[in-house]
Amino acid sequence: MSLTESTPFTHPTLIEAVTRQQYPAGTFYVVATPIGNIADISLRALHLLSLADAIACEDTRNTAQLLSRYGIQKPLIAAHQHNEREVAGKILQRLQAGERIALVSDAGTPGVSDPGAKIVNELKAAGIPVTPLPGASAAISALSASGLLDEHFYFAGFLPSKAGQRTSILQQLESMQASLIFYEAPHRIEESVQAMLEAFGGERRIVFARELSKLFEEIHRCPLAQAPGWLAADPHRLKGEYVLIIEGKAQAEQADQLEARRVLQILLQECPLKQAASLAAQLTGQKKNALYQLALSMKSEAGEEE
């Protein structure tokens, strides 16, 4: 189906806006698809998909089902995380022969916590034009409805499944003065939220954005201290894909940490770690346990051992 044929969106102005755009052959098109509601796709994306010679996709079954709902049938190329480099060579040959190839993921924008980045990298290195067709993004959708006032945001994607690696990354992000955006699967949501509570403390706010654009969409904001209780209050909250947003560190918190590091740096030159943390707590008024963890981190940064 092409938008120049009979569709619900046949207003001449819309058709002109879509069709006057150039769609050169020999170009790779990165196309965003809906994250839930199938209506959340652009007219330009539908037109391009109808023009493409083939569509590279994360899961051919999911994409075939999605395309069928728009009345589009195209040859599909499996392009997932296990074969990206291999399939990039095959796509390159077809593009060099003058074909138009589109790339989609199962949901949202390819290459953003989804396969695609490696393929794009290989094609750009070979001089192939790459054109994005923007659309749905779970991270940006959640951020727009969060109400958090940080001027910046940092997209962290999925956290590691191993507890130690997850804790290490959260500790690295703890001091950032930016909203922190994570993706998380339902089977790991509880342990990830608990790790965030331990890393960031209970006062910062967290935004839960679950099943965005779908029938059971839910967006909830609360202090991190209340987050485990909110999850436990309804078993349905352990289902569905999540975007989690953590409020960035306040400037006052940042100043307190800088002062704590300055005091600890002096004390650690003369005192054992535990004593330095205890004295620093008395001098700064901050919590001894937090200062002890900071002192451990400082020694680790310096390549020292306890």
Coordinates of C-alpha atoms in Angstrom, one line a residue, residues 6-305:
S6 CA -6.7 4.9 -1.0
T7 CA -5.9 5.4 2.7
P8 CA -7.6 7.1 5.6
F9 CA -5.1 10.0 5.2
T10 CA -5.7 11.2 1.6
H11 CA -5.8 15.0 2.2
P12 CA -3.8 16.5 -0.7
T13 CA -1.6 18.6 1.7
L14 CA -0.5 15.4 3.6
I15 CA 0.1 13.5 0.4
E16 CA 2.2 16.3 -1.0
A17 CA 4.2 16.6 2.2
V18 CA 5.0 12.9 2.1
T19 CA 5.6 12.4 -1.6
R20 CA 7.6 15.6 -2.4
Q21 CA 10.4 14.3 -0.1
Q22 CA 13.2 12.6 -2.0
Y23 CA 13.8 8.9 -1.2
P24 CA 17.0 8.2 -3.1
A25 CA 17.9 4.6 -4.2
G26 CA 21.0 3.1 -2.6
T27 CA 20.1 4.6 0.7
F28 CA 19.6 2.9 4.1
Y29 CA 16.5 4.2 6.0
V30 CA 16.3 3.9 9.8
V31 CA 12.5 3.9 10.5
A32 CA 10.9 4.2 13.9
T33 CA 7.9 2.0 14.6
P34 CA 5.2 2.2 17.3
I35 CA 6.1 1.3 20.9
G36 CA 2.6 0.1 21.5
N37 CA -0.3 1.8 19.8
I38 CA 0.0 0.9 16.1
A39 CA -1.3 4.4 15.1
D40 CA 1.9 5.9 16.4
I41 CA 3.8 5.8 13.0
S42 CA 4.4 8.6 10.7
L43 CA 2.8 8.9 7.2
R44 CA 6.3 9.3 5.8
A45 CA 7.4 6.1 7.5
L46 CA 4.5 4.2 5.9
H47 CA 5.3 5.7 2.5
L48 CA 9.0 4.7 2.8
L49 CA 8.2 1.2 3.9
S50 CA 5.9 0.8 0.9
L51 CA 8.8 2.0 -1.4
A52 CA 11.5 -0.1 0.2
D53 CA 12.9 -3.1 -1.7
A54 CA 13.4 -4.9 1.6
I55 CA 13.1 -4.3 5.3
A56 CA 15.7 -5.4 7.8
C57 CA 14.2 -6.2 11.1
E58 CA 14.8 -7.5 14.6
D59 CA 12.2 -10.3 14.4
T60 CA 10.7 -11.2 11.1
R61 CA 7.6 -12.6 12.7
N62 CA 6.8 -9.4 14.7
T63 CA 7.6 -7.1 11.7
A64 CA 5.5 -9.2 9.3
Q65 CA 2.5 -8.9 11.6
L66 CA 3.0 -5.2 12.0
L67 CA 3.4 -4.6 8.3
S68 CA 0.3 -6.6 7.6
R69 CA -1.8 -4.3 9.7
Y70 CA -0.8 -1.4 7.4
G71 CA -1.4 -3.5 4.3
I72 CA 2.3 -3.7 3.4
Q73 CA 4.1 -6.8 2.2
K74 CA 7.9 -6.7 1.7
P75 CA 10.8 -9.1 1.7
L76 CA 12.3 -9.2 5.3
I77 CA 15.9 -9.5 6.4
A78 CA 16.6 -10.8 9.9
A79 CA 18.9 -8.3 11.6
H80 CA 19.3 -9.0 15.3
Q81 CA 22.0 -8.6 17.9
H82 CA 23.6 -11.9 17.0
N83 CA 24.1 -11.3 13.3
E84 CA 24.5 -7.5 12.8
R85 CA 28.0 -7.5 11.4
E86 CA 27.3 -10.5 9.1
V87 CA 24.0 -9.1 7.8
A88 CA 25.6 -5.6 7.3
G89 CA 27.7 -7.0 4.4
K90 CA 24.7 -8.5 2.6
I91 CA 22.7 -5.2 3.0
L92 CA 25.7 -3.3 1.7
Q93 CA 25.8 -5.3 -1.5
R94 CA 22.1 -4.7 -2.1
L95 CA 22.5 -1.0 -1.4
Q96 CA 25.4 -0.7 -3.8
A97 CA 23.2 -2.3 -6.4
G98 CA 20.8 0.6 -6.0
E99 CA 18.1 -0.8 -3.7
R100 CA 16.4 1.0 -0.9
I101 CA 16.6 -0.9 2.4
A102 CA 14.7 0.1 5.5
L103 CA 15.6 -0.9 9.1
V104 CA 13.0 -1.3 11.9
S105 CA 13.2 -2.8 15.3
D106 CA 10.4 -4.6 17.2
A107 CA 9.3 -1.3 18.7
G108 CA 10.6 2.2 18.7
T109 CA 13.7 3.6 17.2
P110 CA 16.4 1.2 15.9
G111 CA 19.8 1.4 17.4
V112 CA 18.6 2.8 20.7
S113 CA 18.9 -0.2 23.1
D114 CA 17.8 -2.2 20.0
P115 CA 19.9 -3.7 17.2
G116 CA 20.9 -1.4 14.3
A117 CA 23.9 0.7 15.5
K118 CA 26.5 -1.8 14.2
I119 CA 24.8 -2.0 10.8
V120 CA 24.6 1.8 10.5
N121 CA 28.3 2.1 11.5
E122 CA 29.4 -0.4 8.8
L123 CA 27.3 1.2 6.1
K124 CA 28.5 4.7 6.9
A125 CA 32.1 3.5 6.9
A126 CA 31.4 2.2 3.4
G127 CA 30.0 5.6 2.3
I128 CA 26.3 4.6 2.2
P129 CA 23.8 7.4 2.9
V130 CA 21.8 6.7 6.0
T131 CA 18.5 8.6 6.5
P132 CA 16.4 8.5 9.8
L133 CA 12.7 8.7 9.7
P134 CA 11.9 9.8 13.3
G135 CA 9.0 8.5 15.4
A136 CA 8.2 6.8 18.7
S137 CA 10.8 6.6 21.5
A138 CA 9.9 5.2 24.9
A139 CA 12.7 7.2 26.6
I140 CA 11.6 10.6 25.3
S141 CA 7.9 9.8 25.7
A142 CA 8.4 9.0 29.4
L143 CA 10.6 12.0 30.0
S144 CA 8.1 14.3 28.4
A145 CA 5.5 13.2 31.0
S146 CA 7.8 13.0 34.0
G147 CA 7.5 16.5 35.2
L148 CA 11.2 16.4 36.4
L149 CA 12.9 19.7 36.1
D150 CA 16.5 18.7 35.4
E151 CA 17.9 20.7 32.4
H152 CA 19.7 17.6 31.1
F153 CA 19.1 13.9 30.8
Y154 CA 21.3 10.8 30.4
F155 CA 20.1 7.7 28.7
A156 CA 21.6 4.7 30.4
G157 CA 19.4 2.0 28.7
F158 CA 19.3 -1.5 30.3
L159 CA 21.3 -2.1 33.4
P160 CA 23.5 -5.3 33.6
S161 CA 21.8 -8.4 34.9
K162 CA 24.6 -9.1 37.4
A163 CA 24.2 -7.4 40.7
G164 CA 27.8 -6.3 41.1
Q165 CA 28.0 -4.7 37.6
R166 CA 24.6 -3.0 38.1
T167 CA 25.8 -1.5 41.4
S168 CA 29.0 -0.3 39.9
I169 CA 27.2 1.5 37.1
L170 CA 24.7 3.1 39.4
Q171 CA 27.5 4.4 41.7
Q172 CA 29.1 6.0 38.6
L173 CA 25.8 7.7 37.8
E174 CA 25.0 8.8 41.3
S175 CA 26.6 12.3 41.1
M176 CA 25.1 13.3 37.7
Q177 CA 23.0 16.4 37.7
A178 CA 20.7 15.1 35.0
S179 CA 17.6 12.9 34.8
L180 CA 18.7 9.3 34.4
I181 CA 16.7 7.2 32.0
F182 CA 16.7 3.4 32.2
Y183 CA 14.9 0.6 30.4
E184 CA 13.9 -2.5 32.4
A185 CA 12.2 -5.8 31.9
P186 CA 9.4 -6.8 34.3
H187 CA 11.3 -9.8 35.7
R188 CA 14.1 -7.6 36.9
I189 CA 12.1 -4.5 37.9
E190 CA 12.1 -5.2 41.7
E191 CA 15.8 -5.9 42.0
S192 CA 16.8 -2.9 39.8
V193 CA 14.6 -0.5 41.8
Q194 CA 16.1 -1.8 45.1
A195 CA 19.6 -1.3 43.7
M196 CA 18.6 2.3 42.7
L197 CA 17.3 3.0 46.2
E198 CA 20.6 1.8 47.7
A199 CA 22.7 3.8 45.3
F200 CA 20.7 7.1 45.2
G201 CA 19.0 7.2 48.6
G202 CA 15.3 7.5 49.3
E203 CA 14.7 11.2 48.7
R204 CA 15.2 11.5 45.0
R205 CA 12.1 11.0 42.8
I206 CA 11.6 8.1 40.5
V207 CA 9.2 8.0 37.5
F208 CA 7.7 4.6 36.5
A209 CA 6.4 4.6 33.0
R210 CA 4.9 1.2 32.2
E211 CA 3.4 -0.1 28.9
L212 CA 3.6 3.3 27.2
S213 CA 0.9 4.0 24.6
K214 CA -0.7 0.6 25.3
L215 CA -4.1 -0.2 26.9
F216 CA -2.7 -0.5 30.5
E217 CA -0.3 2.4 30.3
E218 CA 0.7 3.6 33.8
I219 CA 2.9 6.6 34.8
H220 CA 3.7 7.1 38.4
R221 CA 6.1 9.4 40.3
C222 CA 7.2 9.0 43.9
P223 CA 10.2 9.3 46.2
L224 CA 12.6 6.3 45.7
A225 CA 11.9 5.3 49.3
Q226 CA 8.3 4.6 48.3
A227 CA 9.1 2.8 45.1
P228 CA 9.4 -0.8 46.4
G229 CA 6.1 -0.5 48.2
W230 CA 4.4 0.9 45.1
L231 CA 5.6 -2.1 43.0
A232 CA 4.5 -4.6 45.7
A233 CA 1.0 -3.0 46.0
D234 CA -0.3 -4.5 42.8
P235 CA 0.9 -7.7 41.1
H236 CA 0.1 -6.3 37.7
R237 CA 2.9 -3.8 38.1
L238 CA 5.4 -6.7 37.7
K239 CA 4.2 -7.1 34.1
G240 CA 5.0 -5.0 31.1
E241 CA 8.1 -3.1 29.8
Y242 CA 9.3 -0.2 31.9
V243 CA 11.0 3.1 31.5
L244 CA 12.5 4.3 34.8
I245 CA 13.6 7.9 35.3
I246 CA 15.6 8.9 38.3
E247 CA 15.8 12.6 39.3
G248 CA 19.3 14.1 38.9
K249 CA 21.4 15.0 41.9
A250 CA 20.7 18.4 43.3
Q251 CA 23.4 21.1 43.3
A252 CA 23.3 21.2 47.0
E253 CA 23.9 17.5 47.2
Q254 CA 26.8 17.9 44.7
A255 CA 28.3 20.6 46.9
D256 CA 28.0 18.4 50.0
Q257 CA 29.8 15.5 48.2
L258 CA 32.6 17.8 47.1
E259 CA 33.1 18.9 50.6
A260 CA 33.0 15.3 51.9
R261 CA 35.6 14.3 49.4
R262 CA 37.8 17.2 50.4
V263 CA 37.6 16.3 54.1
L264 CA 38.1 12.6 53.5
Q265 CA 41.1 13.2 51.3
I266 CA 42.8 15.0 54.2
L267 CA 41.8 12.5 56.8
L268 CA 42.7 9.4 54.8
Q269 CA 46.3 10.6 54.6
E270 CA 46.6 10.2 58.4
C271 CA 43.8 7.9 59.6
P272 CA 42.5 4.4 58.8
L273 CA 39.4 4.3 56.6
K274 CA 36.8 3.7 59.3
Q275 CA 38.2 6.4 61.5
A276 CA 38.4 8.8 58.6
A277 CA 34.7 8.2 57.8
S278 CA 33.7 8.7 61.5
L279 CA 35.7 11.9 61.8
A280 CA 34.3 13.2 58.5
A281 CA 30.8 12.5 59.7
Q282 CA 31.4 14.7 62.8
L283 CA 32.9 17.5 60.7
T284 CA 30.4 17.6 57.8
G285 CA 27.2 16.3 59.5
Q286 CA 26.8 13.7 56.8
K287 CA 26.0 10.1 57.4
K288 CA 28.9 7.9 58.4
N289 CA 27.9 4.9 56.3
A290 CA 27.7 7.1 53.2
L291 CA 31.0 8.6 53.9
Y292 CA 32.6 5.2 54.5
Q293 CA 31.3 4.1 51.1
L294 CA 32.7 7.3 49.5
A295 CA 36.0 6.7 51.2
L296 CA 36.1 3.1 49.8
S297 CA 35.4 4.5 46.4
M298 CA 38.1 7.1 46.7
K299 CA 40.7 4.5 47.7
S300 CA 39.6 2.3 44.7
E301 CA 40.0 5.3 42.4
A302 CA 43.5 5.8 43.8
G303 CA 44.3 2.1 43.3
E304 CA 44.7 1.5 47.0
E305 CA 43.3 -1.4 49.1

